[in-house]
Short mmCIF file of C-alpha atoms in Angstrom, two decimals:
data_model
loop_
_atom_site.label_atom_id
_atom_site.label_comp_id
_atom_site.label_asym_id
_atom_site.label_seq_id
_atom_site.Cartn_x
_atom_site.Cartn_y
_atom_site.Cartn_z
CA UNK A 1 60.01 65.39 108.03
CA UNK A 2 57.38 67.15 105.90
CA UNK A 3 58.66 70.72 105.61
CA UNK A 4 55.50 71.77 103.77
CA UNK A 5 53.36 70.90 106.80
CA UNK A 6 54.38 74.17 108.47
CA UNK A 7 54.12 76.58 105.55
CA UNK A 8 51.60 79.39 106.07
CA UNK A 9 49.57 81.00 103.32
CA UNK A 10 50.40 84.72 103.35
CA UNK A 11 53.78 84.16 105.02
CA UNK A 12 55.18 87.09 103.03
CA UNK A 13 53.12 89.44 105.23
CA UNK A 14 54.35 88.08 108.57
CA UNK A 15 57.31 89.89 110.07
CA UNK A 16 60.06 87.63 111.37
CA UNK A 17 60.83 86.08 113.69
CA UNK A 18 57.28 85.02 114.57
CA UNK A 19 55.64 82.28 116.62
CA UNK A 20 53.11 80.13 114.74
CA UNK A 21 50.63 77.73 116.39
CA UNK A 22 48.91 75.12 114.22
CA UNK A 23 45.44 74.64 115.66
CA UNK A 24 44.54 71.59 113.59
CA UNK A 25 47.68 69.77 114.78
CA UNK A 26 47.14 70.86 118.39
CA UNK A 27 43.54 69.62 118.34
CA UNK A 28 44.72 66.22 117.12
CA UNK A 29 47.25 66.15 119.97
CA UNK A 30 44.49 66.95 122.49
CA UNK A 31 42.24 64.21 121.10
CA UNK A 32 45.10 61.71 121.28
CA UNK A 33 45.84 62.62 124.92
CA UNK A 34 42.18 62.23 125.90
CA UNK A 35 41.99 58.86 124.11
CA UNK A 36 45.13 57.59 125.84
CA UNK A 37 43.88 58.75 129.24
CA UNK A 38 40.51 57.14 128.61
CA UNK A 39 38.65 60.12 130.03
CA UNK A 40 39.26 63.88 129.81
CA UNK A 41 38.60 64.15 133.54
CA UNK A 42 41.82 62.19 134.23
CA UNK A 43 43.92 64.92 132.59
CA UNK A 44 45.40 67.71 134.71
CA UNK A 45 47.61 69.43 132.08
CA UNK A 46 50.19 72.10 132.82
CA UNK A 47 49.52 75.50 131.24
CA UNK A 48 53.16 76.70 131.45
CA UNK A 49 53.80 75.31 127.97
CA UNK A 50 51.59 77.91 126.30
CA UNK A 51 50.43 80.44 128.97
CA UNK A 52 47.44 81.12 126.70
CA UNK A 53 43.80 81.65 127.63
CA UNK A 54 42.82 80.53 124.13
CA UNK A 55 44.58 77.19 124.61
CA UNK A 56 42.76 76.59 127.89
CA UNK A 57 39.41 77.25 126.22
CA UNK A 58 40.38 74.88 123.41
CA UNK A 59 41.22 72.13 125.92
CA UNK A 60 37.97 72.82 127.78
CA UNK A 61 36.08 72.21 124.53
CA UNK A 62 37.39 68.63 124.72
CA UNK A 63 36.18 68.16 128.30
CA UNK A 64 39.33 69.08 130.25
CA UNK A 65 38.49 70.97 133.44
CA UNK A 66 41.66 70.52 135.53
CA UNK A 67 44.73 72.66 134.98
CA UNK A 68 48.14 73.00 136.62
CA UNK A 69 49.99 76.33 136.82
CA UNK A 70 53.45 77.56 137.79
CA UNK A 71 52.62 81.20 138.56
CA UNK A 72 49.82 83.27 140.11
CA UNK A 73 49.35 84.90 136.69
CA UNK A 74 48.81 81.51 135.05
CA UNK A 75 46.31 80.59 137.75
CA UNK A 76 44.43 83.87 137.28
CA UNK A 77 44.41 83.38 133.51
CA UNK A 78 42.96 79.90 134.00
CA UNK A 79 40.33 81.11 136.46
CA UNK A 80 39.20 83.75 133.96
CA UNK A 81 38.15 80.92 131.67
CA UNK A 82 35.80 79.64 134.37
CA UNK A 83 34.15 76.21 134.52
CA UNK A 84 32.35 74.87 131.47
CA UNK A 85 29.02 73.07 131.82
CA UNK A 86 28.04 71.61 135.18
CA UNK A 87 31.50 70.56 136.32
CA UNK A 88 33.83 72.55 138.55
CA UNK A 89 37.12 73.96 137.32
CA UNK A 90 40.12 72.73 139.32
CA UNK A 91 43.29 74.86 139.38
CA UNK A 92 46.50 73.57 140.96
CA UNK A 93 49.32 76.02 141.62
CA UNK A 94 52.24 73.59 141.57
CA UNK A 95 54.80 75.98 143.02
CA UNK A 96 55.57 76.62 146.71
CA UNK A 97 53.81 79.71 148.03
CA UNK A 98 56.23 81.98 149.90
CA UNK A 99 56.36 85.71 150.68
CA UNK A 100 53.73 87.91 148.98
CA UNK A 101 52.58 84.95 146.86
CA UNK A 102 50.58 83.66 149.85
CA UNK A 103 48.47 86.81 149.99
CA UNK A 104 48.06 86.89 146.22
CA UNK A 105 46.84 83.28 146.22
CA UNK A 106 44.31 84.03 148.95
CA UNK A 107 43.02 87.06 147.03
CA UNK A 108 42.79 85.00 143.86
CA UNK A 109 40.63 82.39 145.60
CA UNK A 110 38.36 85.11 146.94
CA UNK A 111 37.99 86.73 143.54
CA UNK A 112 37.19 83.54 141.58
CA UNK A 113 34.85 81.58 143.82
CA UNK A 114 33.51 79.34 141.04
CA UNK A 115 36.88 77.58 140.69
CA UNK A 116 38.56 75.23 143.16
CA UNK A 117 42.17 76.21 143.87
CA UNK A 118 44.83 73.88 145.28
CA UNK A 119 48.21 74.80 146.72
CA UNK A 120 51.21 72.51 147.19
CA UNK A 121 53.80 72.45 149.95
CA UNK A 122 56.79 70.59 151.32
CA UNK A 123 57.47 72.71 154.41
CA UNK A 124 55.30 72.76 157.55
CA UNK A 125 56.16 76.36 158.47
CA UNK A 126 55.22 77.55 154.98
CA UNK A 127 51.96 75.62 155.09
CA UNK A 128 51.18 77.00 158.56
CA UNK A 129 51.54 80.54 157.20
CA UNK A 130 49.22 79.62 154.36
CA UNK A 131 46.70 78.23 156.84
CA UNK A 132 46.87 81.38 158.96
CA UNK A 133 46.28 83.54 155.90
CA UNK A 134 43.32 81.39 154.88
CA UNK A 135 41.75 81.67 158.34
CA UNK A 136 42.29 85.44 158.43
CA UNK A 137 40.45 85.72 155.09
CA UNK A 138 37.69 83.37 156.33
CA UNK A 139 38.73 80.77 153.76
CA UNK A 140 38.69 77.68 155.95
CA UNK A 141 39.99 74.34 154.63
CA UNK A 142 42.13 75.61 151.77
CA UNK A 143 42.91 72.49 149.65
CA UNK A 144 46.56 71.42 149.70
CA UNK A 145 48.56 68.67 148.03
CA UNK A 146 51.85 67.61 149.56
CA UNK A 147 54.65 67.94 147.03
CA UNK A 148 56.60 64.67 146.86
CA UNK A 149 60.27 64.35 145.94
CA UNK A 150 60.49 61.17 143.86
CA UNK A 151 64.20 61.66 143.18
CA UNK A 152 64.35 64.83 141.13
CA UNK A 153 65.66 66.77 144.17
CA UNK A 154 64.12 70.05 143.07
CA UNK A 155 61.24 70.39 145.55
CA UNK A 156 59.16 68.00 147.61
CA UNK A 157 59.18 65.75 150.66
CA UNK A 158 61.39 62.68 150.39
CA UNK A 159 59.53 59.36 150.37
CA UNK A 160 61.09 58.23 153.65
CA UNK A 161 59.71 61.33 155.39
CA UNK A 162 56.36 61.48 153.61
CA UNK A 163 54.22 59.59 156.13
CA UNK A 164 55.25 61.70 159.11
CA UNK A 165 55.00 64.91 157.09
CA UNK A 166 51.46 64.17 155.90
CA UNK A 167 50.30 63.36 159.43
CA UNK A 168 51.71 66.67 160.69
CA UNK A 169 50.31 68.52 157.70
CA UNK A 170 46.86 67.15 158.45
CA UNK A 171 46.91 68.92 161.82
CA UNK A 172 47.50 72.43 160.42
CA UNK A 173 44.48 74.67 160.84
CA UNK A 174 43.17 76.55 157.84
CA UNK A 175 44.25 74.01 155.24
CA UNK A 176 42.82 70.67 154.16
CA UNK A 177 45.19 67.94 152.97
CA UNK A 178 43.63 66.44 149.83
CA UNK A 179 46.40 64.40 148.27
CA UNK A 180 49.86 64.29 146.71
CA UNK A 181 51.58 66.09 143.84
CA UNK A 182 54.09 63.67 142.33
CA UNK A 183 56.22 65.09 139.52
CA UNK A 184 58.97 62.80 138.20
CA UNK A 185 60.64 64.94 135.55
CA UNK A 186 64.02 63.31 136.18
CA UNK A 187 62.91 60.13 134.41
CA UNK A 188 64.04 61.35 130.99
CA UNK A 189 64.85 57.86 129.71
CA UNK A 190 64.45 57.37 125.95
CA UNK A 191 63.42 53.73 126.04
CA UNK A 192 59.82 53.35 127.21
CA UNK A 193 60.39 49.95 128.85
CA UNK A 194 63.30 51.27 130.93
CA UNK A 195 61.33 54.42 131.75
CA UNK A 196 58.37 52.35 132.95
CA UNK A 197 60.60 50.21 135.17
CA UNK A 198 62.12 53.28 136.80
CA UNK A 199 58.71 54.89 137.34
CA UNK A 200 57.17 51.68 138.68
CA UNK A 201 59.88 51.37 141.32
CA UNK A 202 59.18 54.77 142.89
CA UNK A 203 55.43 54.58 142.34
CA UNK A 204 55.24 51.30 144.22
CA UNK A 205 56.94 52.90 147.22
CA UNK A 206 54.70 55.95 146.96
CA UNK A 207 51.46 53.97 146.98
CA UNK A 208 52.65 51.92 149.97
CA UNK A 209 52.98 55.18 151.94
CA UNK A 210 49.55 56.27 150.72
CA UNK A 211 48.03 52.97 151.84
CA UNK A 212 49.63 53.27 155.27
CA UNK A 213 48.39 56.83 155.70
CA UNK A 214 44.85 55.94 154.74
CA UNK A 215 44.85 53.07 157.25
CA UNK A 216 45.79 55.67 159.85
CA UNK A 217 42.83 57.82 158.83
CA UNK A 218 44.58 60.34 156.54
CA UNK A 219 42.68 60.15 153.27
CA UNK A 220 44.50 61.20 150.08
CA UNK A 221 41.90 61.11 147.30
CA UNK A 222 43.88 63.22 144.79
CA UNK A 223 47.07 61.87 143.23
CA UNK A 224 48.50 64.12 140.49
CA UNK A 225 51.11 62.03 138.73
CA UNK A 226 53.98 62.64 136.33
CA UNK A 227 54.62 64.97 133.43
CA UNK A 228 54.95 64.51 129.69
CA UNK A 229 57.68 61.80 129.42
CA UNK A 230 56.12 59.65 132.18
CA UNK A 231 52.53 60.14 131.00
CA UNK A 232 52.32 56.66 129.40
CA UNK A 233 53.90 55.12 132.51
CA UNK A 234 51.09 56.30 134.79
CA UNK A 235 48.17 55.43 132.50
CA UNK A 236 47.43 52.14 134.30
CA UNK A 237 47.31 53.68 137.79
CA UNK A 238 43.62 53.70 138.66
CA UNK A 239 42.39 56.90 140.25
CA UNK A 240 45.52 58.88 139.35
CA UNK A 241 45.32 62.20 137.56
CA UNK A 242 47.78 62.61 134.70
CA UNK A 243 49.70 65.84 134.36
CA UNK A 244 51.44 66.25 130.98
CA UNK A 245 52.05 69.66 129.46
CA UNK A 246 54.36 69.82 126.46
CA UNK A 247 52.81 67.32 124.07
CA UNK A 248 49.54 69.20 123.63
CA UNK A 249 51.64 71.63 121.57
CA UNK A 250 54.68 69.34 121.27
CA UNK A 251 58.21 70.33 120.30
CA UNK A 252 61.11 68.87 118.39
CA UNK A 253 63.00 68.00 121.60
CA UNK A 254 60.40 65.62 123.01
CA UNK A 255 59.29 64.47 119.57
CA UNK A 256 62.78 63.33 118.61
CA UNK A 257 63.64 61.81 121.99
CA UNK A 258 60.47 59.98 123.00
CA UNK A 259 59.32 57.91 120.04
CA UNK A 260 56.54 56.34 122.12
CA UNK A 261 54.89 59.77 122.47
CA UNK A 262 53.48 59.98 118.96
CA UNK A 263 52.42 63.62 119.03
CA UNK A 264 53.10 66.06 116.19
CA UNK A 265 54.90 69.36 116.81
CA UNK A 266 52.16 72.00 116.65
CA UNK A 267 54.29 75.15 116.83
CA UNK A 268 57.05 76.61 114.68
CA UNK A 269 59.07 79.79 114.36
CA UNK A 270 58.90 81.66 111.08
CA UNK A 271 62.32 83.07 110.24
CA UNK A 272 64.09 84.53 107.20
CA UNK A 273 67.52 84.21 105.68
CA UNK A 274 69.33 87.52 106.15
CA UNK A 275 72.91 86.79 105.03
CA UNK A 276 75.33 84.45 103.24
CA UNK A 277 78.47 85.24 105.27
CA UNK A 278 80.70 82.57 103.68
CA UNK A 279 80.56 79.61 101.33
CA UNK A 280 78.05 77.03 102.56
CA UNK A 281 76.78 79.30 105.36
CA UNK A 282 73.50 81.14 105.79
CA UNK A 283 72.21 83.28 108.65
CA UNK A 284 68.62 83.62 109.82
CA UNK A 285 67.01 86.26 112.06
CA UNK A 286 66.39 83.83 114.91
CA UNK A 287 68.82 84.52 117.72
CA UNK A 288 68.52 83.25 121.25
CA UNK A 289 66.21 86.15 122.11
CA UNK A 290 63.63 84.43 119.90
CA UNK A 291 64.07 80.73 120.72
CA UNK A 292 64.70 78.95 124.01
CA UNK A 293 68.38 78.55 124.83
CA UNK A 294 67.76 75.33 126.77
CA UNK A 295 68.43 72.47 126.99
CA UNK A 296 72.08 72.14 126.05
CA UNK A 297 72.67 71.21 122.43
CA UNK A 298 70.73 72.03 119.30
CA UNK A 299 67.98 74.58 119.95
CA UNK A 300 65.78 73.73 116.98
CA UNK A 301 65.62 72.19 113.54
CA UNK A 302 64.63 73.72 110.19
CA UNK A 303 61.60 71.74 109.05
CA UNK A 304 62.45 71.87 105.33
CA UNK A 305 66.25 71.60 105.83
CA UNK A 306 66.80 69.14 108.69
CA UNK A 307 70.32 68.52 107.39
CA UNK A 308 71.35 72.14 108.06
CA UNK A 309 73.90 72.26 110.87
CA UNK A 310 73.71 75.13 113.40
CA UNK A 311 77.22 76.43 114.05
CA UNK A 312 76.80 79.77 115.87
CA UNK A 313 74.04 81.79 117.50
CA UNK A 314 73.93 85.23 119.08
CA UNK A 315 71.15 87.53 120.26
CA UNK A 316 69.57 88.17 116.85
CA UNK A 317 71.46 85.86 114.45
CA UNK A 318 71.67 82.11 113.90
CA UNK A 319 74.25 80.74 111.46
CA UNK A 320 73.84 77.37 109.72
CA UNK A 321 76.11 75.32 107.47
CA UNK A 322 74.71 73.25 104.63
CA UNK A 323 76.22 71.13 101.87
CA UNK A 324 75.09 72.27 98.46
CA UNK A 325 72.92 75.26 97.65
CA UNK A 326 72.08 77.67 100.45
CA UNK A 327 68.56 79.13 100.67
CA UNK A 328 68.34 82.60 99.06
CA UNK A 329 68.34 85.88 100.98
CA UNK A 330 64.82 86.61 102.17
CA UNK A 331 63.73 82.95 102.03
CA UNK A 332 61.11 82.04 104.65
CA UNK A 333 62.00 79.03 106.79
CA UNK A 334 60.19 77.32 109.67
CA UNK A 335 62.09 76.15 112.74
CA UNK A 336 60.71 73.58 115.18
CA UNK A 337 62.08 74.58 118.60
CA UNK A 338 63.68 72.01 120.85
CA UNK A 339 61.81 73.43 123.86
CA UNK A 340 58.48 75.10 123.15
CA UNK A 341 57.61 76.17 126.73
CA UNK A 342 60.21 78.95 127.24
CA UNK A 343 60.12 79.71 123.51
CA UNK A 344 56.42 80.65 123.67
CA UNK A 345 57.08 82.95 126.64
CA UNK A 346 59.45 85.01 124.46
CA UNK A 347 56.55 86.21 122.29
CA UNK A 348 53.53 88.42 123.05
CA UNK A 349 51.36 86.10 120.97
CA UNK A 350 51.17 83.42 118.31
CA UNK A 351 49.75 83.51 114.81
CA UNK A 352 47.26 80.64 114.55
CA UNK A 353 46.69 78.58 111.43
CA UNK A 354 44.19 75.94 110.30
CA UNK A 355 45.05 73.86 107.23
CA UNK A 356 47.83 76.28 106.35
CA UNK A 357 45.72 79.43 106.54
CA UNK A 358 45.94 82.16 109.15
CA UNK A 359 42.76 82.19 111.23
CA UNK A 360 43.60 83.86 114.54
CA UNK A 361 46.14 85.41 116.87
CA UNK A 362 46.43 84.04 120.42
CA UNK A 363 47.88 86.28 123.10
CA UNK A 364 50.39 84.72 125.49
CA UNK A 365 48.16 85.88 128.33
CA UNK A 366 50.31 84.97 131.32
CA UNK A 367 53.66 85.87 129.80
CA UNK A 368 54.07 88.49 132.52
CA UNK A 369 54.16 87.55 136.19
CA UNK A 370 51.10 89.57 137.09
CA UNK A 371 47.71 90.12 135.44
CA UNK A 372 45.65 91.87 138.11
CA UNK A 373 46.02 89.92 141.36
#
């Protein structure tokens, strides 16, 4: 690992801990994703990784016009970017709409008419309420994708119930069934060949249901498939939209686990050594209030000292053990987080670099749950 890759000119003036985004690396990751997909229009990336308006505009500059969101705030942030050129902007809220979220979604659609919004659902009563709200607001035919449970057991309609559900969904007034949302985040298999076999098995069953439905007159033109680990597994599915998120920024967790996803981590956390509490130990100012505490295991790696072993972490401290000389008090270090998505949400914004020089500061726009809608 090249520890110098993440050094920032003027680091002595940046208070720690701080979130750093490396725009040149991120742009290379975007280009690689577009090249793998074969067309930017096939990409439907998730914005939860960064929650940044600036990142959406950067992706738009490479032709991406479809975005997936987890919250109303993320959807509003995306809509504020608007469509670029002659194409429409497509915004999928990939989270079930319940309670006040239904009304907020309807208001959002009314406020940003130049974008096409899609909802998902796996419950007929919930979708009926959404349809009623759409009709009351004179928003007929609100686009909906049925959320499919491919085995993750988090949300979605099970494959064995999907045909009947879609037929019933197609009868609900106020909404228009446009396709399927198929997230398979449970396929976290390291080996790409094994991962592909697992994905192919469920995908084959899924497309059989789709074929049956279309023979019965229920068209499903939109298929939003997979996430980051299964992105390469869905590349050969003609007509499918691909929905990765993490690897546009990339983190140490995915980078170390999925060797077939050759994307470079484009974010780091600047931290400083604050103590030498015992022989062979050093403490940095990067507690779990400043880096994601999930998944279980190591929460990040020091780019220039990958051999340093984390032994204890609290709210504002992180203690490492190292053989040999410890870094001096005040030394600036750069940590690649295991999970960049929740890490980014811990910061109001990120310092942005190009070729090692600070060039910008990107606000984490949708860090809060509400912007205006």
